[in-house]
PDB file of C-alpha atoms and ligand atoms in Angstrom:
ATOM      1  CA  MET A   1       0.000   0.000   0.000  1.00 42.00           C
ATOM      2  CA  SER A   2       1.322   3.423  -0.904  1.00 44.00           C
ATOM      3  CA  ALA A   3       1.631   6.108   1.734  1.00 46.00           C
ATOM      4  CA  ARG A   4      -1.227   8.563   1.997  1.00 51.00           C
ATOM      5  CA  PRO A   5      -0.385  12.183   1.364  1.00 51.00           C
ATOM      6  CA  VAL A   6      -0.685  14.276   4.506  1.00 50.00           C
ATOM      7  CA  ALA A   7      -3.931  16.202   4.586  1.00 52.00           C
ATOM      8  CA  THR A   8      -3.178  19.901   4.541  1.00 58.00           C
ATOM      9  CA  MET A   9      -6.663  21.046   5.494  1.00 70.00           C
ATOM     10  CA  VAL A  10      -7.772  19.340   8.685  1.00 80.00           C
ATOM     11  CA  PRO A  11     -11.400  19.599   9.787  1.00 84.00           C
ATOM     12  CA  ASN A  12     -12.289  21.130  13.137  1.00 88.00           C
ATOM     13  CA  PRO A  13     -13.652  18.300  15.319  1.00 89.00           C
ATOM     14  CA  ASP A  14     -15.159  20.878  17.709  1.00 90.00           C
ATOM     15  CA  TRP A  15     -17.570  22.322  15.137  1.00 89.00           C
ATOM     16  CA  ALA A  16     -20.815  21.537  16.959  1.00 87.00           C
ATOM     17  CA  VAL A  17     -22.834  20.568  13.892  1.00 87.00           C
ATOM     18  CA  ALA A  18     -20.392  17.815  12.887  1.00 91.00           C
ATOM     19  CA  ARG A  19     -18.926  16.875  16.267  1.00 93.00           C
ATOM     20  CA  GLY A  20     -20.783  13.562  16.359  1.00 94.00           C
ATOM     21  CA  PHE A  21     -19.230  12.556  13.052  1.00 96.00           C
ATOM     22  CA  TRP A  22     -15.648  13.193  14.203  1.00 95.00           C
ATOM     23  CA  GLU A  23     -16.226  11.601  17.610  1.00 96.00           C
ATOM     24  CA  ALA A  24     -17.432   8.486  15.778  1.00 97.00           C
ATOM     25  CA  THR A  25     -14.554   8.332  13.280  1.00 96.00           C
ATOM     26  CA  ALA A  26     -12.104   8.595  16.185  1.00 95.00           C
ATOM     27  CA  ARG A  27     -13.705   5.381  17.505  1.00 96.00           C
ATOM     28  CA  GLY A  28     -13.516   3.731  14.083  1.00 96.00           C
ATOM     29  CA  GLU A  29     -17.248   4.178  13.474  1.00 97.00           C
ATOM     30  CA  LEU A  30     -19.235   5.767  10.688  1.00 98.00           C
ATOM     31  CA  ARG A  31     -22.264   7.690  11.983  1.00 98.00           C
ATOM     32  CA  PHE A  32     -24.589  10.099  10.232  1.00 97.00           C
ATOM     33  CA  PRO A  33     -27.316  12.291  11.727  1.00 96.00           C
ATOM     34  CA  ARG A  34     -30.787  10.807  11.361  1.00 97.00           C
ATOM     35  CA  CYS A  35     -33.975  12.667  12.188  1.00 97.00           C
ATOM     36  CA  THR A  36     -35.632  11.074  15.211  1.00 97.00           C
ATOM     37  CA  SER A  37     -39.022  12.325  14.046  1.00 97.00           C
ATOM     38  CA  CYS A  38     -39.216  11.078  10.438  1.00 98.00           C
ATOM     39  CA  GLY A  39     -36.105   8.893  10.095  1.00 97.00           C
ATOM     40  CA  THR A  40     -34.455  10.855   7.267  1.00 97.00           C
ATOM     41  CA  PHE A  41     -30.669  10.875   7.193  1.00 97.00           C
ATOM     42  CA  GLN A  42     -29.094  14.321   6.808  1.00 94.00           C
ATOM     43  CA  TRP A  43     -25.715  14.885   5.226  1.00 94.00           C
ATOM     44  CA  TYR A  44     -24.236  17.411   5.507  1.00 89.00           C
ATOM     45  CA  PRO A  45     -25.602  17.888   9.003  1.00 90.00           C
ATOM     46  CA  ARG A  46     -28.191  20.623   9.296  1.00 89.00           C
ATOM     47  CA  ALA A  47     -29.833  22.390  12.199  1.00 90.00           C
ATOM     48  CA  ARG A  48     -33.272  21.241  10.997  1.00 93.00           C
ATOM     49  CA  CYS A  49     -34.523  18.209   9.096  1.00 95.00           C
ATOM     50  CA  ARG A  50     -34.972  18.964   5.416  1.00 93.00           C
ATOM     51  CA  GLU A  51     -38.123  16.816   5.382  1.00 96.00           C
ATOM     52  CA  CYS A  52     -40.025  17.647   8.568  1.00 97.00           C
ATOM     53  CA  ARG A  53     -38.134  20.615  10.119  1.00 97.00           C
ATOM     54  CA  SER A  54     -37.477  18.731  13.355  1.00 97.00           C
ATOM     55  CA  SER A  55     -34.283  19.701  15.132  1.00 94.00           C
ATOM     56  CA  ASP A  56     -33.803  16.340  16.882  1.00 95.00           C
ATOM     57  CA  PHE A  57     -31.170  14.068  15.389  1.00 95.00           C
ATOM     58  CA  GLU A  58     -29.423  10.896  16.443  1.00 97.00           C
ATOM     59  CA  TRP A  59     -25.920  10.018  15.244  1.00 97.00           C
ATOM     60  CA  THR A  60     -26.789   6.642  13.726  1.00 98.00           C
ATOM     61  CA  LEU A  61     -24.214   3.891  13.247  1.00 98.00           C
ATOM     62  CA  VAL A  62     -23.860   2.818   9.606  1.00 98.00           C
ATOM     63  CA  ALA A  63     -21.895  -0.135   8.243  1.00 97.00           C
ATOM     64  CA  PRO A  64     -18.782   1.238   6.500  1.00 96.00           C
ATOM     65  CA  HIS A  65     -19.615  -0.334   3.172  1.00 96.00           C
ATOM     66  CA  GLY A  66     -21.133   1.330   0.132  1.00 97.00           C
ATOM     67  CA  THR A  67     -20.702   2.140  -3.534  1.00 98.00           C
ATOM     68  CA  VAL A  68     -19.168   4.885  -5.650  1.00 98.00           C
ATOM     69  CA  PHE A  69     -21.888   7.339  -6.708  1.00 98.00           C
ATOM     70  CA  SER A  70     -19.530   9.572  -8.694  1.00 98.00           C
ATOM     71  CA  TYR A  71     -15.865  10.519  -8.815  1.00 97.00           C
ATOM     72  CA  THR A  72     -13.230  12.632 -10.485  1.00 96.00           C
ATOM     73  CA  ILE A  73      -9.481  12.420 -10.811  1.00 93.00           C
ATOM     74  CA  VAL A  74      -7.735  15.669  -9.830  1.00 89.00           C
ATOM     75  CA  ARG A  75      -4.648  16.108 -11.986  1.00 86.00           C
ATOM     76  CA  ARG A  76      -3.609  19.662 -11.043  1.00 83.00           C
ATOM     77  CA  PRO A  77      -3.423  21.270  -7.592  1.00 78.00           C
ATOM     78  CA  PHE A  78      -6.336  23.680  -7.200  1.00 73.00           C
ATOM     79  CA  LEU A  79      -4.851  25.802  -4.432  1.00 73.00           C
ATOM     80  CA  ASP A  80      -1.652  27.804  -4.654  1.00 69.00           C
ATOM     81  CA  GLY A  81       0.945  26.229  -2.437  1.00 66.00           C
ATOM     82  CA  ALA A  82      -0.929  22.964  -2.101  1.00 66.00           C
ATOM     83  CA  ASP A  83       1.632  20.312  -1.359  1.00 66.00           C
ATOM     84  CA  ARG A  84      -0.605  17.399  -2.069  1.00 71.00           C
ATOM     85  CA  ALA A  85       0.657  15.122  -4.811  1.00 78.00           C
ATOM     86  CA  THR A  86      -1.487  14.821  -7.920  1.00 82.00           C
ATOM     87  CA  PRO A  87      -3.221  13.007  -9.396  1.00 86.00           C
ATOM     88  CA  PHE A  88      -5.657  11.916  -6.705  1.00 90.00           C
ATOM     89  CA  ALA A  89      -9.245  10.713  -6.730  1.00 94.00           C
ATOM     90  CA  VAL A  90     -12.219  12.521  -5.184  1.00 94.00           C
ATOM     91  CA  LEU A  91     -15.172  10.219  -4.662  1.00 96.00           C
ATOM     92  CA  GLN A  92     -18.793  10.577  -3.686  1.00 98.00           C
ATOM     93  CA  VAL A  93     -19.839   7.387  -1.943  1.00 98.00           C
ATOM     94  CA  GLN A  94     -23.241   6.151  -0.812  1.00 98.00           C
ATOM     95  CA  PHE A  95     -24.191   3.666   1.885  1.00 97.00           C
ATOM     96  CA  ASP A  96     -26.931   1.046   1.792  1.00 92.00           C
ATOM     97  CA  GLU A  97     -27.735   1.725   5.449  1.00 96.00           C
ATOM     98  CA  ALA A  98     -27.955   5.514   5.039  1.00 97.00           C
ATOM     99  CA  PRO A  99     -30.214   6.392   2.099  1.00 95.00           C
ATOM    100  CA  GLY A 100     -29.728   9.963   0.926  1.00 94.00           C
ATOM    101  CA  VAL A 101     -26.208  10.291   2.353  1.00 97.00           C
ATOM    102  CA  THR A 102     -23.397  11.038  -0.085  1.00 97.00           C
ATOM    103  CA  LEU A 103     -19.971  11.312   1.537  1.00 97.00           C
ATOM    104  CA  VAL A 104     -17.135  13.052  -0.297  1.00 96.00           C
ATOM    105  CA  THR A 105     -13.850  11.301   0.372  1.00 96.00           C
ATOM    106  CA  ASN A 106     -10.552  10.146  -1.110  1.00 95.00           C
ATOM    107  CA  LEU A 107      -8.959   6.789  -1.654  1.00 95.00           C
ATOM    108  CA  ALA A 108      -6.967   5.217   1.148  1.00 95.00           C
ATOM    109  CA  ASP A 109      -4.515   4.075  -1.504  1.00 93.00           C
ATOM    110  CA  GLU A 110      -4.175   6.294  -4.589  1.00 91.00           C
ATOM    111  CA  SER A 111      -2.779   3.366  -6.562  1.00 91.00           C
ATOM    112  CA  GLN A 112      -6.415   2.187  -6.714  1.00 92.00           C
ATOM    113  CA  ALA A 113      -7.407   5.213  -8.853  1.00 90.00           C
ATOM    114  CA  ASP A 114      -7.581   3.093 -12.005  1.00 89.00           C
ATOM    115  CA  LYS A 115     -10.097   0.783 -10.281  1.00 91.00           C
ATOM    116  CA  VAL A 116     -12.599   3.538  -9.468  1.00 95.00           C
ATOM    117  CA  ARG A 117     -15.870   3.132 -11.340  1.00 96.00           C
ATOM    118  CA  ILE A 118     -19.382   4.370 -10.693  1.00 97.00           C
ATOM    119  CA  GLY A 119     -21.111   1.630  -8.737  1.00 97.00           C
ATOM    120  CA  ALA A 120     -17.868   0.040  -7.525  1.00 97.00           C
ATOM    121  CA  PRO A 121     -18.181  -1.420  -4.018  1.00 97.00           C
ATOM    122  CA  ILE A 122     -16.135   0.391  -1.367  1.00 97.00           C
ATOM    123  CA  SER A 123     -15.342   0.072   2.290  1.00 97.00           C
ATOM    124  CA  ILE A 124     -14.368   2.918   4.572  1.00 97.00           C
ATOM    125  CA  GLU A 125     -11.279   2.840   6.733  1.00 96.00           C
ATOM    126  CA  PHE A 126     -10.161   5.479   9.188  1.00 96.00           C
ATOM    127  CA  HIS A 127      -6.739   7.129   9.061  1.00 95.00           C
ATOM    128  CA  ARG A 128      -5.327   9.125  11.956  1.00 94.00           C
ATOM    129  CA  ILE A 129      -4.592  12.768  11.095  1.00 90.00           C
ATOM    130  CA  ASN A 130      -3.989  13.916  14.680  1.00 90.00           C
ATOM    131  CA  ASP A 131      -5.054  12.893  18.196  1.00 88.00           C
ATOM    132  CA  ARG A 132      -8.691  13.822  17.599  1.00 88.00           C
ATOM    133  CA  THR A 133      -9.176  13.585  13.872  1.00 92.00           C
ATOM    134  CA  TRP A 134      -9.537  10.342  11.950  1.00 95.00           C
ATOM    135  CA  MET A 135     -10.413  10.740   8.299  1.00 94.00           C
ATOM    136  CA  PRO A 136     -12.663   8.234   6.537  1.00 96.00           C
ATOM    137  CA  TYR A 137     -11.076   7.060   3.285  1.00 96.00           C
ATOM    138  CA  ALA A 138     -12.450   4.622   0.725  1.00 97.00           C
ATOM    139  CA  THR A 139     -10.944   1.361  -0.446  1.00 97.00           C
ATOM    140  CA  ILE A 140     -12.253  -0.230  -3.622  1.00 97.00           C
ATOM    141  CA  GLU A 141     -13.345  -3.760  -2.786  1.00 94.00           C
ATOM    142  CA  ALA A 142     -12.782  -6.652  -5.103  1.00 86.00           C
ATOM    143  CA  SER A 143     -15.900  -6.963  -7.218  1.00 67.00           C
ATOM    144  CA  SER A 144     -17.797 -10.212  -6.875  1.00 52.00           C
ATOM    145  CA  GLY A 145     -19.000  -9.984 -10.449  1.00 49.00           C
TER     146      GLY A 145
HETATM  147 ZN1   ZN B 201     -37.417  14.676   9.863  1.00 78.53          ZN
END
């Protein structure tokens, strides 16, 4: 497995709206906010449910397996001074257990970029960025078909 490039923009795990997500990834769990009133998953997190306007959410555990909804391969840095090696893949992934959720992520191993296809099965693994931040990255699973 190739080494992951170091993330240069690290999310703030104390941002209240997303704190439950980062607390979960630090435990090796994938959780998304789900409305306790109507059951709709929300991602990105919002103050109110987009379906019923409730403000009560539960950070719901989701199996870290899904499929590629869409992707692109970034071949040029898009920020001046960005030290991240290109090319790299940016993926939108979906999860069977969290309808409506699309998570934007990267590959755990960029050497898998040529295996990325829409609909490809993925699993999420968590990589330590610092003591409190574990990033969810996708691995393309061997296709059964
Ligand atoms: Zn709702």
